[in-house]
Amino acid sequence: MTPLEYLQQTQAKRMEELFEFLRFPSVSAKSEHKADLQRCAEWLRKHFQDLGLSSSLFPTSGNPIVYAEYLVGPQRPTILYYGHYDVQPPEPLELWASPPFEPVVRDGCIYARGSSDDKGQTFTHLKGIEAILKAEGTLPVNVKFLIEGQEEGGSPEDLSRFIQKEKKRLQADIVVVSDTSQFSKDLPAVTFGLRGIASVEIFAYGPNRDLHSGTFGGAIGNPVNLLCEMIGRLHDKNGRILVPGFYQDCRLPGKWEREQFRRLPYREANYRKELGVTALYGEKSYSTFERTWVRPTLDVNGIQGGYQGEGGKTIIPSRASAKITMRLVPDMKPADIAGKLEKYLKKIAPPCIRLEMVYHGGAEAVVVPTDGPWLEAARCAIRKGFGKAPVFMKEGGSIPVANNFKSSLGLDTLFLGFGLNSDNIHSPNEHFRVVDFERGCRTAVALPYEIARVKAG
Ligand code: BES
Ligand code: ZN
């Protein structure tokens, strides 16, 4: 029996196991789910153990890190796999066609929160390793798995401390992450860079209590009006960000990458239609791929203030707040950018408002070297798994820990994305196509052999 035959024979069981994994409501943003995260981590640890890997949980101040390994010998290369078992909050629940933590297959897709981001994608590598072990009794590489439970919260200090502390244990040749996307349906991709992120929250304080808007309106600054006005001054009409110094360290897209992007199939009309917008919006003189992959952004993720309940309430609210994230490109430093935003907002805030900013952390952009052997290994593995050669692209999302792998372990990361931008990650009705799960598992079987091959030269 070959590993691929093993995969074929175990398809139903594999799906049932993924469903078990997806049933844990491992929402890291909410403290009420702490026990669910713990149970999910324990289930995963046990699953690794059942596959024959040695596995353990490492407690953190938040959710445990699941670590597992199978070592065949120092003469072999080592892959360090990274993934996350935590998921985004499922709300708004009423928009789900089936409950987020009761996975089902509908129209060829597995519907559940985390099905694509990132339980389903991570699971492909467990199943790939299982198939090789079951078929061959050994592996062509050493494998180490680090699966964390706090990625959706920005992978706080806990994880970088763990990586720093366990440097020796985590020694490897390359990191492999499947937490990104294919270019499009049936066009797989190798991602050679991700944007970084800086995350902040702005609080605008006005009067010491909510005021009657008839009695006081006209004489008192309204924090909601004024915060919106300030937010309106963050971009100019060409989509450029007006924070002084924002673009100072921002590396311009290279010639080679712009050329790669230009070659990718793109139809603006389809893009608009799929997203339900009548026009696109963005920084002038950049293409959609450049805007989303290699240009920085500033977006309000949520805004709060005043009365939100049923009916009306005539008030001048005493406060307003906004959650803002900025996506960063190479050479931009998250804390520096957050500081520049704070300075600018404080400068433009009218004197009737007291402004506070809280910095929630960030990560720098990630760049994968395009020379060297690893991308070639990824390309060959994807070609085997998908029956089609991948394109090279970048993506706009962030995976904060990749920087720690580089700085603490000196390791580059290969991003082999099996998801799709249309999987609704971070949104209602998240799903993962069954074919993508299967092709992901086949790629996961091919990858260790390809890594062993390129490493042997
Ligand atoms: N899987 C995503 C990252 C991603 C999404 C990469 C799409 C490429 C394309 C990951 O789980 C995620 O959402 N990360 C957060 C990190 C943040 C909370 C620090 C993100 O990008 O918003
Ligand atoms: Zn993810």
Coordinates of C-alpha atoms and ligand atoms in Angstrom, one line a residue:
M1 CA 0.0 0.0 0.0
T2 CA 1.3 3.5 -0.9
P3 CA 0.6 6.6 1.2
L4 CA -1.8 7.8 -1.5
E5 CA -3.7 4.5 -1.4
Y6 CA -3.9 4.8 2.3
L7 CA -5.4 8.2 1.9
Q8 CA -7.9 6.8 -0.6
Q9 CA -9.0 4.0 1.7
T10 CA -9.4 6.2 4.8
Q11 CA -11.3 9.1 3.3
A12 CA -14.5 8.7 5.3
K13 CA -12.6 8.2 8.6
R14 CA -10.5 11.2 7.9
M15 CA -13.5 13.4 7.4
E16 CA -15.1 12.1 10.6
E17 CA -11.9 13.0 12.5
L18 CA -11.8 16.4 11.0
F19 CA -15.5 16.9 12.1
E20 CA -14.5 15.9 15.7
F21 CA -11.8 18.6 15.6
L22 CA -14.2 21.2 14.2
R23 CA -16.9 20.5 16.9
F24 CA -14.8 22.2 19.6
P25 CA -15.9 25.9 19.8
S26 CA -12.3 27.0 20.3
V27 CA -12.9 30.7 20.1
S28 CA -9.8 32.3 21.5
A29 CA -11.3 35.8 21.6
K30 CA -13.7 34.9 24.4
S31 CA -12.8 33.8 27.9
E32 CA -16.0 31.8 28.2
H33 CA -14.4 29.3 25.7
K34 CA -11.2 28.8 27.7
A35 CA -12.2 25.2 28.7
D36 CA -13.2 24.4 25.1
L37 CA -9.7 25.5 23.9
Q38 CA -8.1 23.3 26.6
R39 CA -10.3 20.3 25.5
C40 CA -9.5 20.9 21.9
A41 CA -5.8 21.0 22.6
E42 CA -6.0 17.8 24.5
W43 CA -7.9 16.1 21.7
L44 CA -5.3 17.2 19.2
R45 CA -2.4 16.0 21.5
K46 CA -4.1 12.6 21.8
H47 CA -4.6 12.5 18.0
F48 CA -0.9 13.0 17.4
Q49 CA -0.2 10.3 20.0
D50 CA -2.5 7.9 18.2
L51 CA -0.7 8.5 15.0
G52 CA 2.6 7.5 16.7
L53 CA 4.1 10.9 17.4
S54 CA 5.3 11.9 20.8
S55 CA 3.1 14.8 21.9
S56 CA 2.7 17.1 24.7
L57 CA 0.9 20.3 25.8
F58 CA 2.8 23.3 26.9
P59 CA 0.8 25.7 29.1
T60 CA 0.9 29.4 28.4
S61 CA -0.8 32.3 30.2
G62 CA -3.6 31.7 27.6
N63 CA -4.3 28.6 25.7
P64 CA -1.9 25.6 25.6
I65 CA 0.6 25.0 22.7
V66 CA 0.3 21.5 21.2
Y67 CA 3.7 20.1 20.3
A68 CA 4.4 16.8 18.6
E69 CA 7.3 15.2 16.9
Y70 CA 8.5 12.1 15.1
L71 CA 12.3 11.9 14.6
V72 CA 14.0 9.6 12.2
G73 CA 17.6 10.8 12.5
P74 CA 19.9 13.7 12.3
Q75 CA 21.0 12.9 8.8
R76 CA 17.5 13.8 7.6
P77 CA 16.1 17.3 7.1
T78 CA 13.5 18.5 9.6
I79 CA 10.1 20.2 8.9
L80 CA 8.6 22.3 11.6
Y81 CA 4.8 22.6 10.9
Y82 CA 2.9 25.4 12.4
G83 CA -0.9 25.9 12.6
H84 CA -3.5 27.1 14.9
Y85 CA -6.5 25.3 16.5
D86 CA -8.2 28.5 17.7
V87 CA -10.9 30.1 15.6
Q88 CA -12.6 33.5 15.1
P89 CA -15.9 34.2 16.9
P90 CA -18.8 32.8 14.8
E91 CA -21.1 35.8 15.2
P92 CA -23.5 36.9 13.7
L93 CA -25.0 33.4 14.3
E94 CA -28.3 34.1 12.5
L95 CA -26.4 34.4 9.2
W96 CA -25.1 30.8 9.3
A97 CA -27.1 28.3 7.3
S98 CA -26.0 25.6 9.7
P99 CA -24.6 25.9 13.2
P100 CA -20.9 26.9 13.2
F101 CA -19.7 24.1 15.4
E102 CA -21.8 21.3 13.9
P103 CA -19.9 20.6 10.7
V104 CA -21.7 19.3 7.7
V105 CA -20.9 18.7 4.0
R106 CA -23.1 20.7 1.7
D107 CA -22.5 21.2 -2.1
G108 CA -19.1 19.7 -1.8
C109 CA -18.0 21.9 1.1
I110 CA -17.3 21.3 4.7
Y111 CA -19.2 24.1 6.6
A112 CA -17.9 25.0 10.1
R113 CA -16.0 27.7 11.8
G114 CA -12.3 26.8 11.4
S115 CA -12.9 24.4 8.5
S116 CA -10.5 26.5 6.4
D117 CA -8.9 28.8 8.9
D118 CA -7.2 26.8 10.2
K119 CA -8.2 23.4 11.5
G120 CA -9.0 21.9 8.1
Q121 CA -5.8 23.1 6.6
T122 CA -3.6 22.1 9.5
F123 CA -5.2 18.7 9.6
T124 CA -4.0 17.9 6.1
H125 CA -0.5 17.7 7.4
L126 CA -1.4 15.3 10.2
K127 CA -3.1 13.1 7.7
G128 CA -0.3 13.3 5.2
I129 CA 2.2 12.2 7.9
E130 CA -0.2 9.5 9.1
A131 CA -0.4 8.1 5.5
I132 CA 3.3 8.0 5.1
L133 CA 3.8 6.3 8.5
K134 CA 1.1 3.8 7.9
A135 CA 2.3 2.9 4.4
E136 CA 6.1 3.0 5.0
G137 CA 6.5 2.6 8.7
T138 CA 8.9 5.6 8.7
L139 CA 9.3 9.1 7.3
P140 CA 11.7 10.7 4.8
V141 CA 12.1 13.6 7.2
N142 CA 11.9 14.5 10.8
V143 CA 8.7 16.3 11.6
K144 CA 7.8 18.6 14.4
F145 CA 4.4 20.2 14.9
L146 CA 3.7 23.4 16.8
I147 CA -0.1 24.1 16.9
E148 CA -1.1 27.1 18.9
G149 CA -4.3 28.3 20.3
Q150 CA -3.9 32.1 20.3
E151 CA -3.3 33.0 16.6
E152 CA -6.5 34.8 16.1
G153 CA -5.6 37.1 19.0
G154 CA -2.3 38.0 17.3
S155 CA -0.1 35.3 18.9
P156 CA 0.8 37.1 22.0
E157 CA 4.2 37.1 23.7
D158 CA 3.6 33.5 25.1
L159 CA 4.4 32.0 21.7
S160 CA 7.5 34.0 21.0
R161 CA 8.7 33.2 24.5
F162 CA 8.1 29.5 23.9
I163 CA 10.0 29.6 20.6
Q164 CA 12.9 31.4 22.2
K165 CA 12.9 29.0 25.2
E166 CA 12.6 25.8 23.1
K167 CA 15.0 26.8 20.4
K168 CA 16.8 23.5 20.6
R169 CA 13.7 21.4 20.5
L170 CA 12.3 23.4 17.5
Q171 CA 15.5 23.2 15.4
A172 CA 14.5 22.5 11.8
D173 CA 15.4 23.3 8.2
I174 CA 12.2 24.9 7.2
V175 CA 8.8 25.9 8.6
V176 CA 5.6 24.8 6.7
V177 CA 2.3 26.6 7.2
S178 CA -1.0 25.9 5.6
D179 CA -3.1 28.9 6.7
T180 CA -3.4 30.8 3.4
S181 CA -5.2 30.4 0.1
Q182 CA -4.9 29.2 -3.4
F183 CA -4.9 31.8 -6.0
S184 CA -8.4 30.8 -7.1
K185 CA -10.5 27.7 -7.6
D186 CA -8.3 25.1 -9.2
L187 CA -5.3 27.4 -9.4
P188 CA -3.1 26.6 -6.5
A189 CA -0.4 28.9 -5.3
V190 CA 2.8 29.3 -3.4
T191 CA 2.7 32.4 -1.3
F192 CA 6.0 34.2 -1.0
G193 CA 5.0 37.0 1.3
L194 CA 2.3 38.2 3.8
R195 CA 1.5 41.6 5.1
G196 CA 2.2 42.5 8.7
I197 CA -0.3 44.2 11.0
A198 CA -0.6 46.9 13.7
S199 CA -3.6 46.9 15.8
V200 CA -5.0 49.8 17.9
E201 CA -8.1 51.0 19.6
I202 CA -9.0 54.7 19.7
F203 CA -11.2 56.2 22.5
A204 CA -12.7 59.6 22.1
Y205 CA -14.1 61.1 25.4
G206 CA -16.5 64.1 25.4
P207 CA -18.9 65.2 28.2
N208 CA -18.8 63.3 31.5
R209 CA -22.2 61.7 30.8
D210 CA -24.6 61.2 27.9
L211 CA -26.5 64.5 27.5
H212 CA -29.9 65.4 26.2
S213 CA -29.2 66.4 22.5
G214 CA -31.9 69.0 22.7
T215 CA -30.8 70.7 25.9
F216 CA -27.0 70.6 25.1
G217 CA -26.8 69.9 21.3
G218 CA -25.1 72.7 19.5
A219 CA -22.9 73.7 22.4
I220 CA -21.0 70.4 23.1
G221 CA -18.7 68.4 20.8
N222 CA -20.2 65.0 20.0
P223 CA -17.5 62.3 20.3
V224 CA -19.2 60.2 17.7
N225 CA -19.4 63.0 15.1
L226 CA -15.9 64.1 15.9
L227 CA -14.3 60.6 15.9
C228 CA -15.9 60.0 12.5
E229 CA -14.6 63.3 11.2
M230 CA -11.1 62.3 12.4
I231 CA -11.4 58.9 10.8
G232 CA -12.4 60.7 7.6
R233 CA -9.1 62.6 7.7
L234 CA -7.0 59.4 7.6
H235 CA -7.1 59.0 3.8
D236 CA -7.1 61.4 1.0
K237 CA -9.3 61.2 -2.0
N238 CA -6.7 59.0 -3.9
G239 CA -6.8 56.5 -1.1
R240 CA -3.4 57.5 0.3
I241 CA -3.0 57.4 4.1
L242 CA -2.5 60.9 5.5
V243 CA -0.7 59.9 8.7
P244 CA 2.7 61.7 8.5
G245 CA 5.6 59.3 8.0
F246 CA 3.3 56.4 7.3
Y247 CA 5.0 55.5 4.1
Q248 CA 8.5 56.4 5.3
D249 CA 9.9 52.8 5.6
C250 CA 7.5 51.2 3.2
R251 CA 9.3 49.1 0.6
L252 CA 8.0 49.5 -2.9
P253 CA 6.9 46.4 -4.7
G254 CA 9.8 44.9 -6.7
K255 CA 9.9 44.6 -10.4
W256 CA 9.9 40.8 -10.3
E257 CA 6.9 40.5 -8.1
R258 CA 4.9 43.1 -10.0
E259 CA 5.6 41.1 -13.1
Q260 CA 4.4 37.9 -11.3
F261 CA 1.2 39.6 -10.3
R262 CA 0.5 41.0 -13.7
R263 CA 0.6 37.5 -15.1
L264 CA -2.2 36.3 -12.9
P265 CA -5.6 35.9 -14.3
Y266 CA -7.9 38.8 -13.1
R267 CA -11.2 40.1 -14.2
E268 CA -12.3 43.1 -12.3
A269 CA -16.0 42.6 -13.2
N270 CA -15.9 39.1 -11.6
Y271 CA -14.1 40.4 -8.5
R272 CA -16.7 43.1 -8.0
K273 CA -19.6 40.7 -8.6
E274 CA -18.3 38.1 -6.2
L275 CA -18.0 40.6 -3.4
G276 CA -21.3 42.4 -4.2
V277 CA -19.8 45.9 -4.8
T278 CA -20.5 48.2 -7.8
A279 CA -17.0 49.7 -7.8
L280 CA -13.6 49.0 -6.3
Y281 CA -11.9 51.5 -4.1
G282 CA -8.2 51.9 -3.3
E283 CA -5.0 53.6 -3.7
K284 CA -4.6 55.2 -7.1
S285 CA -2.3 53.7 -9.7
Y286 CA -2.0 50.3 -8.0
S287 CA -3.7 47.1 -9.2
T288 CA -6.0 45.1 -7.0
F289 CA -3.3 42.5 -6.2
E290 CA -0.8 45.3 -5.4
R291 CA -3.3 47.0 -3.2
T292 CA -4.1 43.8 -1.3
W293 CA -0.6 42.2 -1.1
V294 CA 2.1 44.8 -1.2
R295 CA 0.6 48.2 -0.2
P296 CA -0.2 49.1 3.4
T297 CA -3.7 49.9 4.5
L298 CA -5.6 51.4 7.4
D299 CA -9.1 50.1 8.2
V300 CA -11.6 50.6 10.9
N301 CA -12.8 47.2 12.0
G302 CA -15.5 48.3 14.3
I303 CA -16.8 51.5 15.7
Q304 CA -18.9 52.1 18.8
G305 CA -20.6 54.9 20.5
G306 CA -24.0 56.2 21.4
Y307 CA -27.3 54.4 21.4
Q308 CA -27.5 51.1 19.5
G309 CA -30.8 49.6 20.8
E310 CA -34.3 49.6 19.4
G311 CA -36.1 52.8 18.8
G312 CA -34.5 56.3 19.2
K313 CA -32.7 58.0 22.0
T314 CA -31.9 61.7 21.6
I315 CA -28.4 62.0 23.2
I316 CA -25.0 63.4 22.7
P317 CA -23.0 60.3 23.7
S318 CA -20.2 60.8 26.2
R319 CA -17.8 58.6 24.3
A320 CA -17.0 56.9 21.1
S321 CA -14.3 54.3 20.1
A322 CA -13.0 52.6 17.1
K323 CA -10.9 49.5 16.5
I324 CA -8.3 50.0 13.8
T325 CA -5.9 47.7 12.1
M326 CA -3.2 48.7 9.6
R327 CA -1.7 46.1 7.2
L328 CA 2.0 46.6 6.8
V329 CA 4.5 45.8 4.1
P330 CA 8.2 45.0 4.4
D331 CA 10.3 47.4 6.5
M332 CA 7.3 49.0 8.3
K333 CA 7.5 48.5 12.1
P334 CA 4.1 48.0 13.8
A335 CA 4.9 50.0 17.0
D336 CA 6.4 52.8 15.1
I337 CA 3.3 53.0 12.8
A338 CA 0.9 52.9 15.7
G339 CA 2.9 55.7 17.4
K340 CA 2.6 57.8 14.2
L341 CA -1.1 57.3 14.0
E342 CA -1.5 58.3 17.7
K343 CA 0.5 61.4 17.2
Y344 CA -1.5 62.4 14.1
L345 CA -4.9 61.7 15.7
K346 CA -4.0 63.7 18.8
K347 CA -2.9 66.5 16.7
I348 CA -6.2 66.7 14.7
A349 CA -8.5 66.0 17.6
P350 CA -10.5 69.1 18.5
P351 CA -9.9 70.5 22.0
C352 CA -13.3 69.4 23.2
I353 CA -12.3 65.7 22.9
R354 CA -9.9 63.7 25.0
L355 CA -8.3 61.1 22.9
E356 CA -6.7 57.8 24.0
M357 CA -5.1 55.1 22.0
V358 CA -4.4 51.6 23.1
Y359 CA -1.9 49.6 21.1
H360 CA -2.9 45.9 20.8
G361 CA 0.3 44.7 19.2
G362 CA 1.4 43.8 15.7
A363 CA 3.7 41.9 13.5
E364 CA 6.0 42.8 10.6
A365 CA 5.4 41.6 7.1
V366 CA 6.9 38.2 6.1
V367 CA 9.0 37.7 3.0
V368 CA 9.9 34.2 1.7
P369 CA 13.2 34.1 -0.3
T370 CA 12.4 33.2 -3.9
D371 CA 15.8 31.8 -4.6
G372 CA 17.1 28.7 -2.7
P373 CA 15.6 25.2 -2.8
W374 CA 12.5 25.4 -0.6
L375 CA 10.0 27.2 -2.9
E376 CA 10.9 24.6 -5.6
A377 CA 10.0 21.8 -3.1
A378 CA 6.7 23.4 -2.4
R379 CA 6.0 23.9 -6.0
C380 CA 6.7 20.2 -6.8
A381 CA 4.6 19.0 -3.9
I382 CA 1.6 21.2 -4.9
R383 CA 1.9 20.0 -8.5
K384 CA 1.7 16.4 -7.3
G385 CA -1.2 17.1 -4.8
F386 CA -3.3 19.3 -7.1
G387 CA -2.2 17.9 -10.5
K388 CA -1.4 21.4 -11.5
A389 CA 1.6 23.7 -11.1
P390 CA 1.1 26.5 -8.6
V391 CA 1.5 30.2 -9.4
F392 CA 3.6 32.5 -7.2
M393 CA 1.7 35.2 -5.3
K394 CA 1.6 37.2 -2.1
E395 CA -1.3 37.6 0.3
G396 CA -2.6 40.4 2.4
G397 CA -3.4 38.6 5.7
S398 CA -1.0 38.1 8.5
I399 CA 0.6 35.2 10.4
P400 CA 2.5 36.9 13.1
V401 CA 4.6 34.0 14.3
A402 CA 6.5 33.7 11.0
N403 CA 8.7 36.5 12.1
N404 CA 9.6 34.7 15.3
F405 CA 10.6 31.6 13.3
K406 CA 13.0 33.8 11.4
S407 CA 14.4 35.9 14.3
S408 CA 14.6 33.1 16.9
L409 CA 15.3 30.0 14.8
G410 CA 16.7 31.5 11.6
L411 CA 14.0 29.7 9.6
D412 CA 12.1 30.7 6.6
T413 CA 8.5 29.7 6.2
L414 CA 6.8 28.0 3.2
F415 CA 3.1 29.0 2.9
L416 CA 1.1 26.2 1.1
G417 CA -2.4 27.5 1.1
F418 CA -5.2 25.1 0.4
G419 CA -8.1 27.5 1.2
L420 CA -9.8 30.0 -1.1
N421 CA -10.6 33.7 -0.7
S422 CA -14.2 32.7 -1.1
D423 CA -14.1 30.3 2.0
N424 CA -15.6 33.0 4.2
I425 CA -12.9 32.9 6.8
H426 CA -13.7 35.3 9.7
S427 CA -17.2 35.5 8.3
P428 CA -20.5 33.5 8.6
N429 CA -20.7 30.2 6.6
E430 CA -17.0 29.5 6.6
H431 CA -16.3 26.4 4.5
F432 CA -13.5 24.3 3.0
R433 CA -14.1 22.4 -0.2
V434 CA -13.8 18.7 0.2
V435 CA -11.6 18.5 -2.9
D436 CA -9.3 21.1 -1.4
F437 CA -9.1 19.1 1.8
E438 CA -8.2 16.0 -0.2
R439 CA -5.7 17.7 -2.5
G440 CA -4.2 19.3 0.6
C441 CA -3.7 15.9 2.1
R442 CA -2.1 14.6 -1.1
T443 CA 0.2 17.6 -1.2
A444 CA 1.0 17.0 2.5
V445 CA 2.1 13.4 1.5
A446 CA 4.3 14.7 -1.3
L447 CA 6.0 17.5 0.6
P448 CA 8.2 15.6 2.9
Y449 CA 9.7 13.6 0.0
E450 CA 10.2 16.9 -1.9
I451 CA 11.9 18.5 1.0
A452 CA 14.1 15.5 1.5
R453 CA 15.0 15.6 -2.3
V454 CA 15.9 19.3 -2.5
K455 CA 17.8 19.1 0.7
A456 CA 19.9 16.2 -0.6
G457 CA 20.7 18.5 -3.5
Ligands
BES1 N1 -5.2 32.5 8.2 C1 -5.2 33.9 8.6 C2 -4.1 34.7 7.8 C3 -4.4 34.8 6.3 C4 -5.6 35.1 5.8 C5 -3.3 34.7 5.5 C6 -5.8 35.2 4.5 C7 -3.5 34.9 4.1 C8 -4.7 35.1 3.6 C9 -4.9 34.0 10.0 O1 -5.6 33.1 10.8 C10 -5.4 35.4 10.5 O2 -6.5 35.7 10.3 N2 -4.6 36.2 11.0 C11 -4.9 37.5 11.6 C12 -3.8 37.9 12.4 C13 -4.1 39.1 13.3 C14 -5.2 38.7 14.3 C15 -2.9 39.5 14.1 C16 -5.2 38.5 10.4 O3 -4.5 38.4 9.4 O4 -6.1 39.3 10.6
ZN2 ZN -5.6 31.3 10.3

